[in-house]
Amino acid sequence: MSSSHKNLSNFEGSEIPNGKGMRIGIVVAEWNTAVTGALFDGAVQTLVKNGVSKDDIIIIKVPGSFELTMGAQFMCEDKTIDGVITLGCVIQGETRHFDFICDAVAHGVTNVSLKYNKPVIFGVLTPNTLEQAQDRAGGKHGNKGDEAAVTALKMIALKKGL
Ligand code: DLZ
């Protein structure tokens, strides 16, 4: 479903696992920092609200979304980390840069996730405009950071339960 019809922070009817004892990495891109900062705040709040200790949230910043893959790989090398959330915002411009960055990070985080057998969550906004980004970073469509945090909790719990 397109996120224009969905509030990304609405989890009614969805059971969110308790994150007590989980260690979760967050990699956040500095490009469009007002947006990625809001995604980050949402992700941290959601993790803490659902039982993750602040001490168990490990944070690194990378320059842009293209570098999220490498940041996620650094995190996954740490055996104590159960899963990683990547947060970025790539806004459609007039060049094909947008496509290259979005494709690279989507494939990159998937590959890292499979290589390390750990959830690496794609919390990257790919809007046409800054306004659309703000709508999804604590605005009228909720916060993709919340959604990414809930996805991390669910995937880590799924793996631990197997
Ligand atoms: C270069 C670039 C451009 C044009 N746009 C964005 C963007 O909208 N969002 C983002 O996160 N990063 C952008 N970058 C930076 C690249 O992700 C990367 O940091 C550089 O190409 C250096 O590898």
mmCIF file with all atom_site columns, C-alpha atoms and ligand atoms in Angstrom:
data_model
loop_
_atom_site.group_PDB
_atom_site.id
_atom_site.type_symbol
_atom_site.label_atom_id
_atom_site.label_alt_id
_atom_site.label_comp_id
_atom_site.label_asym_id
_atom_site.label_entity_id
_atom_site.label_seq_id
_atom_site.pdbx_PDB_ins_code
_atom_site.Cartn_x
_atom_site.Cartn_y
_atom_site.Cartn_z
_atom_site.occupancy
_atom_site.B_iso_or_equiv
_atom_site.pdbx_formal_charge
_atom_site.auth_seq_id
_atom_site.auth_comp_id
_atom_site.auth_asym_id
_atom_site.auth_atom_id
_atom_site.pdbx_PDB_model_num
ATOM   1   C CA  . MET A 1 1   ? 0.000  0.000   0.000   1.00 0.00 ? 1   MET A CA  1
ATOM   2   C CA  . SER A 1 2   ? 1.279  3.471   -0.786  1.00 0.00 ? 2   SER A CA  1
ATOM   3   C CA  . SER A 1 3   ? 2.230  5.338   2.367   1.00 0.00 ? 3   SER A CA  1
ATOM   4   C CA  . SER A 1 4   ? 0.099  8.307   1.222   1.00 0.00 ? 4   SER A CA  1
ATOM   5   C CA  . HIS A 1 5   ? -2.896 6.271   2.472   1.00 0.00 ? 5   HIS A CA  1
ATOM   6   C CA  . LYS A 1 6   ? -1.250 4.928   5.593   1.00 0.00 ? 6   LYS A CA  1
ATOM   7   C CA  . ASN A 1 7   ? -0.133 6.368   8.900   1.00 0.00 ? 7   ASN A CA  1
ATOM   8   C CA  . LEU A 1 8   ? 3.309  4.840   9.379   1.00 0.00 ? 8   LEU A CA  1
ATOM   9   C CA  . SER A 1 9   ? 2.964  5.044   13.159  1.00 0.00 ? 9   SER A CA  1
ATOM   10  C CA  . ASN A 1 10  ? -0.357 3.209   13.452  1.00 0.00 ? 10  ASN A CA  1
ATOM   11  C CA  . PHE A 1 11  ? 0.162  -0.323  14.781  1.00 0.00 ? 11  PHE A CA  1
ATOM   12  C CA  . GLU A 1 12  ? -3.384 -1.066  15.901  1.00 0.00 ? 12  GLU A CA  1
ATOM   13  C CA  . GLY A 1 13  ? -4.124 -4.759  15.639  1.00 0.00 ? 13  GLY A CA  1
ATOM   14  C CA  . SER A 1 14  ? -0.428 -5.586  15.421  1.00 0.00 ? 14  SER A CA  1
ATOM   15  C CA  . GLU A 1 15  ? 1.325  -7.219  18.362  1.00 0.00 ? 15  GLU A CA  1
ATOM   16  C CA  . ILE A 1 16  ? 4.652  -5.525  19.087  1.00 0.00 ? 16  ILE A CA  1
ATOM   17  C CA  . PRO A 1 17  ? 7.223  -7.789  20.789  1.00 0.00 ? 17  PRO A CA  1
ATOM   18  C CA  . ASN A 1 18  ? 8.920  -6.601  23.973  1.00 0.00 ? 18  ASN A CA  1
ATOM   19  C CA  . GLY A 1 19  ? 12.484 -5.529  23.261  1.00 0.00 ? 19  GLY A CA  1
ATOM   20  C CA  . LYS A 1 20  ? 13.957 -6.123  26.742  1.00 0.00 ? 20  LYS A CA  1
ATOM   21  C CA  . GLY A 1 21  ? 17.458 -7.541  26.331  1.00 0.00 ? 21  GLY A CA  1
ATOM   22  C CA  . MET A 1 22  ? 17.646 -6.765  22.594  1.00 0.00 ? 22  MET A CA  1
ATOM   23  C CA  . ARG A 1 23  ? 20.660 -4.786  21.355  1.00 0.00 ? 23  ARG A CA  1
ATOM   24  C CA  . ILE A 1 24  ? 19.852 -2.709  18.314  1.00 0.00 ? 24  ILE A CA  1
ATOM   25  C CA  . GLY A 1 25  ? 22.082 -0.583  16.093  1.00 0.00 ? 25  GLY A CA  1
ATOM   26  C CA  . ILE A 1 26  ? 20.844 2.553   14.373  1.00 0.00 ? 26  ILE A CA  1
ATOM   27  C CA  . VAL A 1 27  ? 22.709 3.971   11.371  1.00 0.00 ? 27  VAL A CA  1
ATOM   28  C CA  . VAL A 1 28  ? 21.509 7.443   10.459  1.00 0.00 ? 28  VAL A CA  1
ATOM   29  C CA  . ALA A 1 29  ? 22.417 9.477   7.364   1.00 0.00 ? 29  ALA A CA  1
ATOM   30  C CA  . GLU A 1 30  ? 23.361 13.148  7.756   1.00 0.00 ? 30  GLU A CA  1
ATOM   31  C CA  . TRP A 1 31  ? 21.937 14.268  4.392   1.00 0.00 ? 31  TRP A CA  1
ATOM   32  C CA  . ASN A 1 32  ? 18.533 15.949  4.919   1.00 0.00 ? 32  ASN A CA  1
ATOM   33  C CA  . THR A 1 33  ? 19.388 15.939  8.583   1.00 0.00 ? 33  THR A CA  1
ATOM   34  C CA  . ALA A 1 34  ? 16.182 17.649  9.781   1.00 0.00 ? 34  ALA A CA  1
ATOM   35  C CA  . VAL A 1 35  ? 14.235 14.728  8.346   1.00 0.00 ? 35  VAL A CA  1
ATOM   36  C CA  . THR A 1 36  ? 16.622 11.946  9.387   1.00 0.00 ? 36  THR A CA  1
ATOM   37  C CA  . GLY A 1 37  ? 16.843 13.465  12.879  1.00 0.00 ? 37  GLY A CA  1
ATOM   38  C CA  . ALA A 1 38  ? 13.061 13.178  13.195  1.00 0.00 ? 38  ALA A CA  1
ATOM   39  C CA  . LEU A 1 39  ? 13.173 9.568   11.938  1.00 0.00 ? 39  LEU A CA  1
ATOM   40  C CA  . PHE A 1 40  ? 15.861 8.864   14.512  1.00 0.00 ? 40  PHE A CA  1
ATOM   41  C CA  . ASP A 1 41  ? 13.857 10.410  17.373  1.00 0.00 ? 41  ASP A CA  1
ATOM   42  C CA  . GLY A 1 42  ? 10.828 8.327   16.379  1.00 0.00 ? 42  GLY A CA  1
ATOM   43  C CA  . ALA A 1 43  ? 12.842 5.113   16.180  1.00 0.00 ? 43  ALA A CA  1
ATOM   44  C CA  . VAL A 1 44  ? 14.500 5.610   19.578  1.00 0.00 ? 44  VAL A CA  1
ATOM   45  C CA  . GLN A 1 45  ? 11.225 6.556   21.280  1.00 0.00 ? 45  GLN A CA  1
ATOM   46  C CA  . THR A 1 46  ? 9.490  3.488   19.857  1.00 0.00 ? 46  THR A CA  1
ATOM   47  C CA  . LEU A 1 47  ? 12.300 1.130   20.868  1.00 0.00 ? 47  LEU A CA  1
ATOM   48  C CA  . VAL A 1 48  ? 12.417 2.498   24.429  1.00 0.00 ? 48  VAL A CA  1
ATOM   49  C CA  . LYS A 1 49  ? 8.604  2.478   24.723  1.00 0.00 ? 49  LYS A CA  1
ATOM   50  C CA  . ASN A 1 50  ? 8.700  -1.211  23.817  1.00 0.00 ? 50  ASN A CA  1
ATOM   51  C CA  . GLY A 1 51  ? 11.288 -2.276  26.366  1.00 0.00 ? 51  GLY A CA  1
ATOM   52  C CA  . VAL A 1 52  ? 14.698 -1.690  24.767  1.00 0.00 ? 52  VAL A CA  1
ATOM   53  C CA  . SER A 1 53  ? 17.182 -0.151  27.202  1.00 0.00 ? 53  SER A CA  1
ATOM   54  C CA  . LYS A 1 54  ? 18.800 3.106   26.036  1.00 0.00 ? 54  LYS A CA  1
ATOM   55  C CA  . ASP A 1 55  ? 22.155 1.460   26.805  1.00 0.00 ? 55  ASP A CA  1
ATOM   56  C CA  . ASP A 1 56  ? 21.337 -1.217  24.245  1.00 0.00 ? 56  ASP A CA  1
ATOM   57  C CA  . ILE A 1 57  ? 20.828 1.244   21.396  1.00 0.00 ? 57  ILE A CA  1
ATOM   58  C CA  . ILE A 1 58  ? 24.079 1.778   19.511  1.00 0.00 ? 58  ILE A CA  1
ATOM   59  C CA  . ILE A 1 59  ? 24.168 4.764   17.189  1.00 0.00 ? 59  ILE A CA  1
ATOM   60  C CA  . ILE A 1 60  ? 26.410 5.736   14.291  1.00 0.00 ? 60  ILE A CA  1
ATOM   61  C CA  . LYS A 1 61  ? 26.093 8.542   11.743  1.00 0.00 ? 61  LYS A CA  1
ATOM   62  C CA  . VAL A 1 62  ? 27.150 8.255   8.092   1.00 0.00 ? 62  VAL A CA  1
ATOM   63  C CA  . PRO A 1 63  ? 27.423 11.103  5.552   1.00 0.00 ? 63  PRO A CA  1
ATOM   64  C CA  . GLY A 1 64  ? 24.599 10.097  3.190   1.00 0.00 ? 64  GLY A CA  1
ATOM   65  C CA  . SER A 1 65  ? 22.154 7.299   2.478   1.00 0.00 ? 65  SER A CA  1
ATOM   66  C CA  . PHE A 1 66  ? 24.623 5.687   0.083   1.00 0.00 ? 66  PHE A CA  1
ATOM   67  C CA  . GLU A 1 67  ? 26.857 4.966   3.105   1.00 0.00 ? 67  GLU A CA  1
ATOM   68  C CA  . LEU A 1 68  ? 24.074 3.309   5.143   1.00 0.00 ? 68  LEU A CA  1
ATOM   69  C CA  . THR A 1 69  ? 25.072 -0.108  3.784   1.00 0.00 ? 69  THR A CA  1
ATOM   70  C CA  . MET A 1 70  ? 28.652 0.194   4.987   1.00 0.00 ? 70  MET A CA  1
ATOM   71  C CA  . GLY A 1 71  ? 27.473 1.498   8.370   1.00 0.00 ? 71  GLY A CA  1
ATOM   72  C CA  . ALA A 1 72  ? 25.108 -1.453  8.692   1.00 0.00 ? 72  ALA A CA  1
ATOM   73  C CA  . GLN A 1 73  ? 27.955 -3.826  7.879   1.00 0.00 ? 73  GLN A CA  1
ATOM   74  C CA  . PHE A 1 74  ? 30.156 -2.279  10.601  1.00 0.00 ? 74  PHE A CA  1
ATOM   75  C CA  . MET A 1 75  ? 27.287 -2.810  13.050  1.00 0.00 ? 75  MET A CA  1
ATOM   76  C CA  . CYS A 1 76  ? 26.628 -6.397  11.983  1.00 0.00 ? 76  CYS A CA  1
ATOM   77  C CA  . GLU A 1 77  ? 30.298 -7.275  12.573  1.00 0.00 ? 77  GLU A CA  1
ATOM   78  C CA  . ASP A 1 78  ? 29.542 -6.737  16.281  1.00 0.00 ? 78  ASP A CA  1
ATOM   79  C CA  . LYS A 1 79  ? 28.257 -10.103 17.487  1.00 0.00 ? 79  LYS A CA  1
ATOM   80  C CA  . THR A 1 80  ? 26.361 -8.536  20.399  1.00 0.00 ? 80  THR A CA  1
ATOM   81  C CA  . ILE A 1 81  ? 24.056 -6.570  18.064  1.00 0.00 ? 81  ILE A CA  1
ATOM   82  C CA  . ASP A 1 82  ? 20.806 -8.373  17.220  1.00 0.00 ? 82  ASP A CA  1
ATOM   83  C CA  . GLY A 1 83  ? 19.653 -6.137  14.383  1.00 0.00 ? 83  GLY A CA  1
ATOM   84  C CA  . VAL A 1 84  ? 20.179 -2.804  12.675  1.00 0.00 ? 84  VAL A CA  1
ATOM   85  C CA  . ILE A 1 85  ? 17.908 0.040   11.588  1.00 0.00 ? 85  ILE A CA  1
ATOM   86  C CA  . THR A 1 86  ? 19.074 2.229   8.710   1.00 0.00 ? 86  THR A CA  1
ATOM   87  C CA  . LEU A 1 87  ? 17.559 5.718   8.460   1.00 0.00 ? 87  LEU A CA  1
ATOM   88  C CA  . GLY A 1 88  ? 17.893 8.071   5.506   1.00 0.00 ? 88  GLY A CA  1
ATOM   89  C CA  . CYS A 1 89  ? 16.008 10.400  3.216   1.00 0.00 ? 89  CYS A CA  1
ATOM   90  C CA  . VAL A 1 90  ? 16.699 10.635  -0.499  1.00 0.00 ? 90  VAL A CA  1
ATOM   91  C CA  . ILE A 1 91  ? 14.687 13.349  -2.213  1.00 0.00 ? 91  ILE A CA  1
ATOM   92  C CA  . GLN A 1 92  ? 13.980 13.063  -5.932  1.00 0.00 ? 92  GLN A CA  1
ATOM   93  C CA  . GLY A 1 93  ? 16.106 15.587  -7.812  1.00 0.00 ? 93  GLY A CA  1
ATOM   94  C CA  . GLU A 1 94  ? 16.660 16.462  -11.419 1.00 0.00 ? 94  GLU A CA  1
ATOM   95  C CA  . THR A 1 95  ? 19.427 13.941  -11.961 1.00 0.00 ? 95  THR A CA  1
ATOM   96  C CA  . ARG A 1 96  ? 19.540 10.151  -11.844 1.00 0.00 ? 96  ARG A CA  1
ATOM   97  C CA  . HIS A 1 97  ? 21.507 10.334  -8.578  1.00 0.00 ? 97  HIS A CA  1
ATOM   98  C CA  . PHE A 1 98  ? 18.250 9.505   -6.772  1.00 0.00 ? 98  PHE A CA  1
ATOM   99  C CA  . ASP A 1 99  ? 17.822 6.178   -8.580  1.00 0.00 ? 99  ASP A CA  1
ATOM   100 C CA  . PHE A 1 100 ? 21.426 5.132   -8.069  1.00 0.00 ? 100 PHE A CA  1
ATOM   101 C CA  . ILE A 1 101 ? 21.400 5.909   -4.347  1.00 0.00 ? 101 ILE A CA  1
ATOM   102 C CA  . CYS A 1 102 ? 17.987 4.297   -3.689  1.00 0.00 ? 102 CYS A CA  1
ATOM   103 C CA  . ASP A 1 103 ? 18.865 1.144   -5.647  1.00 0.00 ? 103 ASP A CA  1
ATOM   104 C CA  . ALA A 1 104 ? 22.269 0.869   -4.011  1.00 0.00 ? 104 ALA A CA  1
ATOM   105 C CA  . VAL A 1 105 ? 21.008 1.206   -0.449  1.00 0.00 ? 105 VAL A CA  1
ATOM   106 C CA  . ALA A 1 106 ? 18.000 -1.084  -0.966  1.00 0.00 ? 106 ALA A CA  1
ATOM   107 C CA  . HIS A 1 107 ? 20.184 -3.846  -2.421  1.00 0.00 ? 107 HIS A CA  1
ATOM   108 C CA  . GLY A 1 108 ? 23.011 -3.075  -0.018  1.00 0.00 ? 108 GLY A CA  1
ATOM   109 C CA  . VAL A 1 109 ? 21.022 -3.466  3.198   1.00 0.00 ? 109 VAL A CA  1
ATOM   110 C CA  . THR A 1 110 ? 19.368 -6.610  1.854   1.00 0.00 ? 110 THR A CA  1
ATOM   111 C CA  . ASN A 1 111 ? 22.757 -8.132  1.099   1.00 0.00 ? 111 ASN A CA  1
ATOM   112 C CA  . VAL A 1 112 ? 24.197 -7.216  4.505   1.00 0.00 ? 112 VAL A CA  1
ATOM   113 C CA  . SER A 1 113 ? 21.134 -8.658  6.215   1.00 0.00 ? 113 SER A CA  1
ATOM   114 C CA  . LEU A 1 114 ? 21.470 -11.970 4.391   1.00 0.00 ? 114 LEU A CA  1
ATOM   115 C CA  . LYS A 1 115 ? 25.259 -12.100 4.776   1.00 0.00 ? 115 LYS A CA  1
ATOM   116 C CA  . TYR A 1 116 ? 25.099 -11.731 8.578   1.00 0.00 ? 116 TYR A CA  1
ATOM   117 C CA  . ASN A 1 117 ? 21.717 -13.435 9.048   1.00 0.00 ? 117 ASN A CA  1
ATOM   118 C CA  . LYS A 1 118 ? 20.502 -10.426 11.048  1.00 0.00 ? 118 LYS A CA  1
ATOM   119 C CA  . PRO A 1 119 ? 17.578 -8.099  10.384  1.00 0.00 ? 119 PRO A CA  1
ATOM   120 C CA  . VAL A 1 120 ? 18.728 -4.871  8.723   1.00 0.00 ? 120 VAL A CA  1
ATOM   121 C CA  . ILE A 1 121 ? 15.728 -2.608  8.380   1.00 0.00 ? 121 ILE A CA  1
ATOM   122 C CA  . PHE A 1 122 ? 15.228 -0.214  5.441   1.00 0.00 ? 122 PHE A CA  1
ATOM   123 C CA  . GLY A 1 123 ? 14.079 3.011   7.080   1.00 0.00 ? 123 GLY A CA  1
ATOM   124 C CA  . VAL A 1 124 ? 14.792 5.201   4.093   1.00 0.00 ? 124 VAL A CA  1
ATOM   125 C CA  . LEU A 1 125 ? 12.304 7.749   2.776   1.00 0.00 ? 125 LEU A CA  1
ATOM   126 C CA  . THR A 1 126 ? 12.327 8.219   -1.005  1.00 0.00 ? 126 THR A CA  1
ATOM   127 C CA  . PRO A 1 127 ? 9.893  11.134  -1.540  1.00 0.00 ? 127 PRO A CA  1
ATOM   128 C CA  . ASN A 1 128 ? 9.481  13.493  -4.461  1.00 0.00 ? 128 ASN A CA  1
ATOM   129 C CA  . THR A 1 129 ? 9.527  16.584  -2.239  1.00 0.00 ? 129 THR A CA  1
ATOM   130 C CA  . LEU A 1 130 ? 10.732 17.771  1.144   1.00 0.00 ? 130 LEU A CA  1
ATOM   131 C CA  . GLU A 1 131 ? 7.093  18.240  2.177   1.00 0.00 ? 131 GLU A CA  1
ATOM   132 C CA  . GLN A 1 132 ? 6.340  14.561  1.495   1.00 0.00 ? 132 GLN A CA  1
ATOM   133 C CA  . ALA A 1 133 ? 9.381  13.661  3.585   1.00 0.00 ? 133 ALA A CA  1
ATOM   134 C CA  . GLN A 1 134 ? 8.218  15.823  6.493   1.00 0.00 ? 134 GLN A CA  1
ATOM   135 C CA  . ASP A 1 135 ? 4.755  14.242  6.296   1.00 0.00 ? 135 ASP A CA  1
ATOM   136 C CA  . ARG A 1 136 ? 6.434  10.866  6.951   1.00 0.00 ? 136 ARG A CA  1
ATOM   137 C CA  . ALA A 1 137 ? 8.937  12.029  9.565   1.00 0.00 ? 137 ALA A CA  1
ATOM   138 C CA  . GLY A 1 138 ? 6.560  12.955  12.362  1.00 0.00 ? 138 GLY A CA  1
ATOM   139 C CA  . GLY A 1 139 ? 3.949  14.687  10.169  1.00 0.00 ? 139 GLY A CA  1
ATOM   140 C CA  . LYS A 1 140 ? 0.503  13.768  8.912   1.00 0.00 ? 140 LYS A CA  1
ATOM   141 C CA  . HIS A 1 141 ? 1.517  10.295  7.727   1.00 0.00 ? 141 HIS A CA  1
ATOM   142 C CA  . GLY A 1 142 ? 3.289  9.403   10.985  1.00 0.00 ? 142 GLY A CA  1
ATOM   143 C CA  . ASN A 1 143 ? 6.951  8.557   11.271  1.00 0.00 ? 143 ASN A CA  1
ATOM   144 C CA  . LYS A 1 144 ? 8.855  5.962   9.249   1.00 0.00 ? 144 LYS A CA  1
ATOM   145 C CA  . GLY A 1 145 ? 11.338 5.802   12.143  1.00 0.00 ? 145 GLY A CA  1
ATOM   146 C CA  . ASP A 1 146 ? 8.563  4.307   14.318  1.00 0.00 ? 146 ASP A CA  1
ATOM   147 C CA  . GLU A 1 147 ? 7.721  1.806   11.609  1.00 0.00 ? 147 GLU A CA  1
ATOM   148 C CA  . ALA A 1 148 ? 11.380 0.822   11.196  1.00 0.00 ? 148 ALA A CA  1
ATOM   149 C CA  . ALA A 1 149 ? 11.730 0.309   14.970  1.00 0.00 ? 149 ALA A CA  1
ATOM   150 C CA  . VAL A 1 150 ? 8.640  -1.907  15.150  1.00 0.00 ? 150 VAL A CA  1
ATOM   151 C CA  . THR A 1 151 ? 9.876  -3.907  12.156  1.00 0.00 ? 151 THR A CA  1
ATOM   152 C CA  . ALA A 1 152 ? 13.237 -4.421  13.887  1.00 0.00 ? 152 ALA A CA  1
ATOM   153 C CA  . LEU A 1 153 ? 11.536 -5.639  17.083  1.00 0.00 ? 153 LEU A CA  1
ATOM   154 C CA  . LYS A 1 154 ? 9.355  -8.047  15.123  1.00 0.00 ? 154 LYS A CA  1
ATOM   155 C CA  . MET A 1 155 ? 12.185 -9.489  13.037  1.00 0.00 ? 155 MET A CA  1
ATOM   156 C CA  . ILE A 1 156 ? 14.568 -9.887  15.990  1.00 0.00 ? 156 ILE A CA  1
ATOM   157 C CA  . ALA A 1 157 ? 11.834 -11.584 18.023  1.00 0.00 ? 157 ALA A CA  1
ATOM   158 C CA  . LEU A 1 158 ? 11.071 -13.840 15.073  1.00 0.00 ? 158 LEU A CA  1
ATOM   159 C CA  . LYS A 1 159 ? 14.688 -14.968 14.848  1.00 0.00 ? 159 LYS A CA  1
ATOM   160 C CA  . LYS A 1 160 ? 15.035 -15.432 18.615  1.00 0.00 ? 160 LYS A CA  1
ATOM   161 C CA  . GLY A 1 161 ? 11.860 -17.528 18.637  1.00 0.00 ? 161 GLY A CA  1
ATOM   162 C CA  . LEU A 1 162 ? 13.073 -20.025 16.039  1.00 0.00 ? 162 LEU A CA  1
HETATM 163 C C1  . DLZ B 2 .   ? 24.903 13.184  -3.358  1.00 0.00 ? 1   DLZ B C1  1
HETATM 164 C C2  . DLZ B 2 .   ? 23.585 13.021  -2.670  1.00 0.00 ? 1   DLZ B C2  1
HETATM 165 C C3  . DLZ B 2 .   ? 22.414 13.585  -3.232  1.00 0.00 ? 1   DLZ B C3  1
HETATM 166 C C4  . DLZ B 2 .   ? 22.417 14.345  -4.525  1.00 0.00 ? 1   DLZ B C4  1
HETATM 167 N N1  . DLZ B 2 .   ? 21.243 13.494  -2.616  1.00 0.00 ? 1   DLZ B N1  1
HETATM 168 C C5  . DLZ B 2 .   ? 21.179 12.819  -1.442  1.00 0.00 ? 1   DLZ B C5  1
HETATM 169 C C6  . DLZ B 2 .   ? 19.929 12.694  -0.760  1.00 0.00 ? 1   DLZ B C6  1
HETATM 170 O O1  . DLZ B 2 .   ? 18.874 13.224  -1.155  1.00 0.00 ? 1   DLZ B O1  1
HETATM 171 N N2  . DLZ B 2 .   ? 19.917 11.962  0.389   1.00 0.00 ? 1   DLZ B N2  1
HETATM 172 C C7  . DLZ B 2 .   ? 21.046 11.356  0.905   1.00 0.00 ? 1   DLZ B C7  1
HETATM 173 O O2  . DLZ B 2 .   ? 20.940 10.681  1.953   1.00 0.00 ? 1   DLZ B O2  1
HETATM 174 N N3  . DLZ B 2 .   ? 22.222 11.483  0.290   1.00 0.00 ? 1   DLZ B N3  1
HETATM 175 C C8  . DLZ B 2 .   ? 22.318 12.198  -0.847  1.00 0.00 ? 1   DLZ B C8  1
HETATM 176 N N4  . DLZ B 2 .   ? 23.522 12.340  -1.475  1.00 0.00 ? 1   DLZ B N4  1
HETATM 177 C C9  . DLZ B 2 .   ? 24.759 11.811  -0.808  1.00 0.00 ? 1   DLZ B C9  1
HETATM 178 C C10 . DLZ B 2 .   ? 25.024 10.321  -1.075  1.00 0.00 ? 1   DLZ B C10 1
HETATM 179 O O3  . DLZ B 2 .   ? 24.160 9.491   -0.308  1.00 0.00 ? 1   DLZ B O3  1
HETATM 180 C C11 . DLZ B 2 .   ? 26.488 9.972   -0.698  1.00 0.00 ? 1   DLZ B C11 1
HETATM 181 O O4  . DLZ B 2 .   ? 26.761 10.405  0.616   1.00 0.00 ? 1   DLZ B O4  1
HETATM 182 C C12 . DLZ B 2 .   ? 27.495 10.628  -1.656  1.00 0.00 ? 1   DLZ B C12 1
HETATM 183 O O5  . DLZ B 2 .   ? 27.204 10.299  -2.995  1.00 0.00 ? 1   DLZ B O5  1
HETATM 184 C C13 . DLZ B 2 .   ? 28.944 10.170  -1.314  1.00 0.00 ? 1   DLZ B C13 1
HETATM 185 O O6  . DLZ B 2 .   ? 29.070 8.755   -1.503  1.00 0.00 ? 1   DLZ B O6  1
#
